[in-house]
XYZ file of N, CA and C in Angstrom:
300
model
N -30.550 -0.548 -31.728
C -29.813 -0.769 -30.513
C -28.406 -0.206 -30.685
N -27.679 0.736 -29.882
C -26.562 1.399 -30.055
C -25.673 0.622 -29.239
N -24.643 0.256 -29.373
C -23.711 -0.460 -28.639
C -23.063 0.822 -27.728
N -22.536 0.447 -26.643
C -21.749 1.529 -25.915
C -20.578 0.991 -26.043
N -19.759 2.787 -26.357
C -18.120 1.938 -27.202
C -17.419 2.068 -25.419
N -16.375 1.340 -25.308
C -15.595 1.199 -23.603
C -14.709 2.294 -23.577
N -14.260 2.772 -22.861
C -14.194 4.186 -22.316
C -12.272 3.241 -22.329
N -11.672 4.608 -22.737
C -10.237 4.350 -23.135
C -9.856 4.570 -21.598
N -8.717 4.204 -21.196
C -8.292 4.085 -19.726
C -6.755 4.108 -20.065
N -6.409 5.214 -19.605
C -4.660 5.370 -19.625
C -3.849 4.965 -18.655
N -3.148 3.719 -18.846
C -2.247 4.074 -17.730
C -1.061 3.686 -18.010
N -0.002 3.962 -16.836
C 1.054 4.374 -16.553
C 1.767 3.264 -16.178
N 3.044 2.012 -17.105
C 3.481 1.323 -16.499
C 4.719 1.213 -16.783
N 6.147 1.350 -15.806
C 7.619 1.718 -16.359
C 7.863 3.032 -16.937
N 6.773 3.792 -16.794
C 7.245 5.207 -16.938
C 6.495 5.587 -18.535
N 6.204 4.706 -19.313
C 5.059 4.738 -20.258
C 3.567 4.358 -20.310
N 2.956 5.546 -21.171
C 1.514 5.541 -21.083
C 0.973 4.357 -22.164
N -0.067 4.059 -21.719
C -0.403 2.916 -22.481
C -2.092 3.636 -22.313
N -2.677 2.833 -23.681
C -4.394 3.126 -23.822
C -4.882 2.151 -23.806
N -5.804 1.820 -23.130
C -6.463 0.522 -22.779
C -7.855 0.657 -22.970
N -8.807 -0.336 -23.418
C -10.228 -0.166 -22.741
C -10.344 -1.729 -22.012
N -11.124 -1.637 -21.098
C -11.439 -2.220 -20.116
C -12.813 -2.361 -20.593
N -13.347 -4.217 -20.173
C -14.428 -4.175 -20.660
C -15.910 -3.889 -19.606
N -16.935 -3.094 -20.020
C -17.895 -2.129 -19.207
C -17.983 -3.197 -17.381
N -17.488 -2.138 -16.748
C -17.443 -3.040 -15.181
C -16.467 -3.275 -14.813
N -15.110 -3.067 -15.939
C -14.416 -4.056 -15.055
C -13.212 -3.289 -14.937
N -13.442 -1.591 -15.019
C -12.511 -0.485 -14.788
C -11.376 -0.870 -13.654
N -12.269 -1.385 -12.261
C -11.777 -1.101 -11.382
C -10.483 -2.378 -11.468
N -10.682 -3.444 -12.005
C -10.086 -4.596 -12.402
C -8.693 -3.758 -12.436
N -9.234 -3.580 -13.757
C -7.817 -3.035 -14.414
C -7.009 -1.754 -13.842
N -7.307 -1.307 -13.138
C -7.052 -0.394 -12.122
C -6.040 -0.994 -11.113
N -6.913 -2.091 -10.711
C -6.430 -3.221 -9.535
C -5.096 -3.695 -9.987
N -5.245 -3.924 -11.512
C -4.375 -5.110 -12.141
C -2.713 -3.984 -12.597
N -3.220 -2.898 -12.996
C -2.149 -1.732 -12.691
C -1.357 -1.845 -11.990
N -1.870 -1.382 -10.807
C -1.412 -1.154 -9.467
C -0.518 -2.498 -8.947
N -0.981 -3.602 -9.195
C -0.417 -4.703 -8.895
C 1.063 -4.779 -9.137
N 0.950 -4.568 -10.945
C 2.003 -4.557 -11.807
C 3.122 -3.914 -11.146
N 2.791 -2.391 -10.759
C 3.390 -1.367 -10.585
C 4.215 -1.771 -9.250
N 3.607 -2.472 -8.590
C 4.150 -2.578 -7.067
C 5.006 -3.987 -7.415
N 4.624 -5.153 -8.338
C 5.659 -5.528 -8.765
C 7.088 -5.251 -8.717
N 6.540 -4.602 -10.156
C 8.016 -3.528 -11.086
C 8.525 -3.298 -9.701
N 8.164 -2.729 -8.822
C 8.895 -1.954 -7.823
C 9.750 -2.594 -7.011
N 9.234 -3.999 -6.691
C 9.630 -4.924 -5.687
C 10.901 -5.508 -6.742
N 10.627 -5.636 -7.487
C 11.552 -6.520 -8.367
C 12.458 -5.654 -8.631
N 12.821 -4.417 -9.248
C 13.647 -3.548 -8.754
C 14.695 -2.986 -8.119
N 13.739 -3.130 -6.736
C 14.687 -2.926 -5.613
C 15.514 -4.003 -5.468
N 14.584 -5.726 -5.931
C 16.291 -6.966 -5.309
C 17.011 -6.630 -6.810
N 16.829 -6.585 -8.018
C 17.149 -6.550 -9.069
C 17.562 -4.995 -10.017
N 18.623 -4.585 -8.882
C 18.411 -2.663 -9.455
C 18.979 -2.797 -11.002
N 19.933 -3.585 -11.205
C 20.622 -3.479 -12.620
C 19.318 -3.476 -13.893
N 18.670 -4.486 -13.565
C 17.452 -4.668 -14.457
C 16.698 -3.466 -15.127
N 16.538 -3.617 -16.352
C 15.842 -2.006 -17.193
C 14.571 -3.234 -17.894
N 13.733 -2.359 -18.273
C 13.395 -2.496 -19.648
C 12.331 -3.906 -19.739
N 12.449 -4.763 -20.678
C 11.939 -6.066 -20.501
C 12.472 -7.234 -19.699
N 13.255 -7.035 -19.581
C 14.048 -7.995 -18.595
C 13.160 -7.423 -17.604
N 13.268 -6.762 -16.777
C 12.615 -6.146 -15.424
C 10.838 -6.682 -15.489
N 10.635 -6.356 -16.719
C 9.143 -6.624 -17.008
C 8.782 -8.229 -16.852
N 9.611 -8.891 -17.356
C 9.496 -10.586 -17.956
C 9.668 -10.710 -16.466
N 10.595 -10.331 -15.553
C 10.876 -11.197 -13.856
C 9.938 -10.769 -13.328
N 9.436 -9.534 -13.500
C 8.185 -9.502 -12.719
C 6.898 -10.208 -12.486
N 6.889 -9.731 -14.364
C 5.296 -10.825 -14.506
C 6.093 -12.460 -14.115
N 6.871 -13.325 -13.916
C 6.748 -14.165 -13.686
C 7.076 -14.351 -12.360
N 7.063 -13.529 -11.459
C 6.791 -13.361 -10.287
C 5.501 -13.601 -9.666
N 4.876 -13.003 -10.345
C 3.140 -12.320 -10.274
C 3.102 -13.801 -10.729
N 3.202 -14.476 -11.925
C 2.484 -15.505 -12.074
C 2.606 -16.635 -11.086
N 3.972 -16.761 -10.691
C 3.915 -17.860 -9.832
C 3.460 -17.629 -8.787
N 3.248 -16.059 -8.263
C 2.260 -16.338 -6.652
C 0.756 -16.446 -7.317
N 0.127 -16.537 -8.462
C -0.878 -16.867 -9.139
C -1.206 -18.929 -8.895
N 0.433 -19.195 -8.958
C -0.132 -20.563 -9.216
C -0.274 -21.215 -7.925
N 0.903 -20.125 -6.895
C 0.861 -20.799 -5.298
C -0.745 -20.737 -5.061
N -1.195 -19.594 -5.860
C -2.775 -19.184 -4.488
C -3.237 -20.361 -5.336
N -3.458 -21.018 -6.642
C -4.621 -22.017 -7.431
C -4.242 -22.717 -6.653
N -2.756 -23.548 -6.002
C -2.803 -24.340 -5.503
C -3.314 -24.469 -3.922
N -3.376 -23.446 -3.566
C -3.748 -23.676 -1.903
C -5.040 -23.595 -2.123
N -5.425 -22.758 -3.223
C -7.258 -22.849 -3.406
C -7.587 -23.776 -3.255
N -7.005 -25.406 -4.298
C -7.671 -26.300 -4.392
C -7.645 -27.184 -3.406
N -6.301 -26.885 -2.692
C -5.949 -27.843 -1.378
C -6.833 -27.423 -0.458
N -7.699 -26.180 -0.534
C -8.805 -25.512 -0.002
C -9.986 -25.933 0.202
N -10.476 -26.278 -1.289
C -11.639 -27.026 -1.726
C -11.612 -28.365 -1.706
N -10.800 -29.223 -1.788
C -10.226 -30.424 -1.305
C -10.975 -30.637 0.482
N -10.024 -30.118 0.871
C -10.137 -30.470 2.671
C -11.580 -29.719 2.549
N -12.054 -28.839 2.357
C -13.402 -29.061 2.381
C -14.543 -29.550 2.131
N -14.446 -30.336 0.788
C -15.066 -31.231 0.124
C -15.138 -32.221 1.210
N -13.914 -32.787 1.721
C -13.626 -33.843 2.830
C -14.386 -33.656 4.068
N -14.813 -32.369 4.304
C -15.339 -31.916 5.653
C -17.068 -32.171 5.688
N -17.545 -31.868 4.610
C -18.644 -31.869 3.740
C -18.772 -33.325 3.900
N -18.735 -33.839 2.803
C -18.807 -35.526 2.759
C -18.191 -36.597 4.117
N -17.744 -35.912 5.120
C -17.600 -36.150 6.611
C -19.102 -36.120 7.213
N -19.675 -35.061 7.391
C -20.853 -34.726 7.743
C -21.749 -35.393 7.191
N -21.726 -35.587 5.968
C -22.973 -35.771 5.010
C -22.990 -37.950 5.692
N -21.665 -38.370 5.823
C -21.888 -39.213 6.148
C -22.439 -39.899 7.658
N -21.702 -38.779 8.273
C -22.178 -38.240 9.585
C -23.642 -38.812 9.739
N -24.604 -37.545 8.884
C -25.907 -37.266 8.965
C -26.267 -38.852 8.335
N -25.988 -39.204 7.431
C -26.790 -40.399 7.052
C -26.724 -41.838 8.120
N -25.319 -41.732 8.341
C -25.586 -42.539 9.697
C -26.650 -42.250 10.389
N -26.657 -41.446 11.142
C -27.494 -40.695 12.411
C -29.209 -40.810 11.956
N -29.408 -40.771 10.735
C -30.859 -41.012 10.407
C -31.313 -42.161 10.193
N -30.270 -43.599 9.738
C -30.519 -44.797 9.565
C -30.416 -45.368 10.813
N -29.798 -44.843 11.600
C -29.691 -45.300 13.007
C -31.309 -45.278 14.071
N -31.581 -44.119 13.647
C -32.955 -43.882 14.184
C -34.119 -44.746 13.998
């Protein structure tokens, strides 16, 4: 059985190349996850022009992370009120059949 080795993926972030492999499938991920970065860097930037280097890098990614934790949280406040909507019904329905 030959293993397939992951295909090196270059990219481009702050103006340096970096070599990456990405694991089989998930090219486009990291593609995605690039691009993200990049539009970051950019945004952060423009309010923050003095910024170089890691500094620029560190405000970004913790930019990125905290709209990471806003979306977990509205996710769950998501799955929450739906859970609620669910077990609404479900009680709904069990009424409605004992009633019968």
């Amino acid at each position: 059985m030959r293993l397939h080795a992951q295909p090196v993926n270059v990219v481009s972030i702050l103006g340096n190349d970096y070599s990456l492999k990405a694991p089989e499938g998930q090219e486009e991920t990291l593609s995605q996850a690039v691009r993200m970065l990049n539009v970051a860097l950019a945004e952060t930037k423009r309010n923050y022009p003095t910024l170089i280097g890691d500094k620029l890098l560190v405000l970004a990614a913790l930019n990125l992370c905290s709209k990471q934790i806003e979306l977990q949280r509205e996710h769950a406040q998501t799955l929450e009120r739906t859970q609620a909507q669910i077990d609404a019904t479900v009680d709904a329905i069990s009424r409605t059949i004992s009633d019968q």
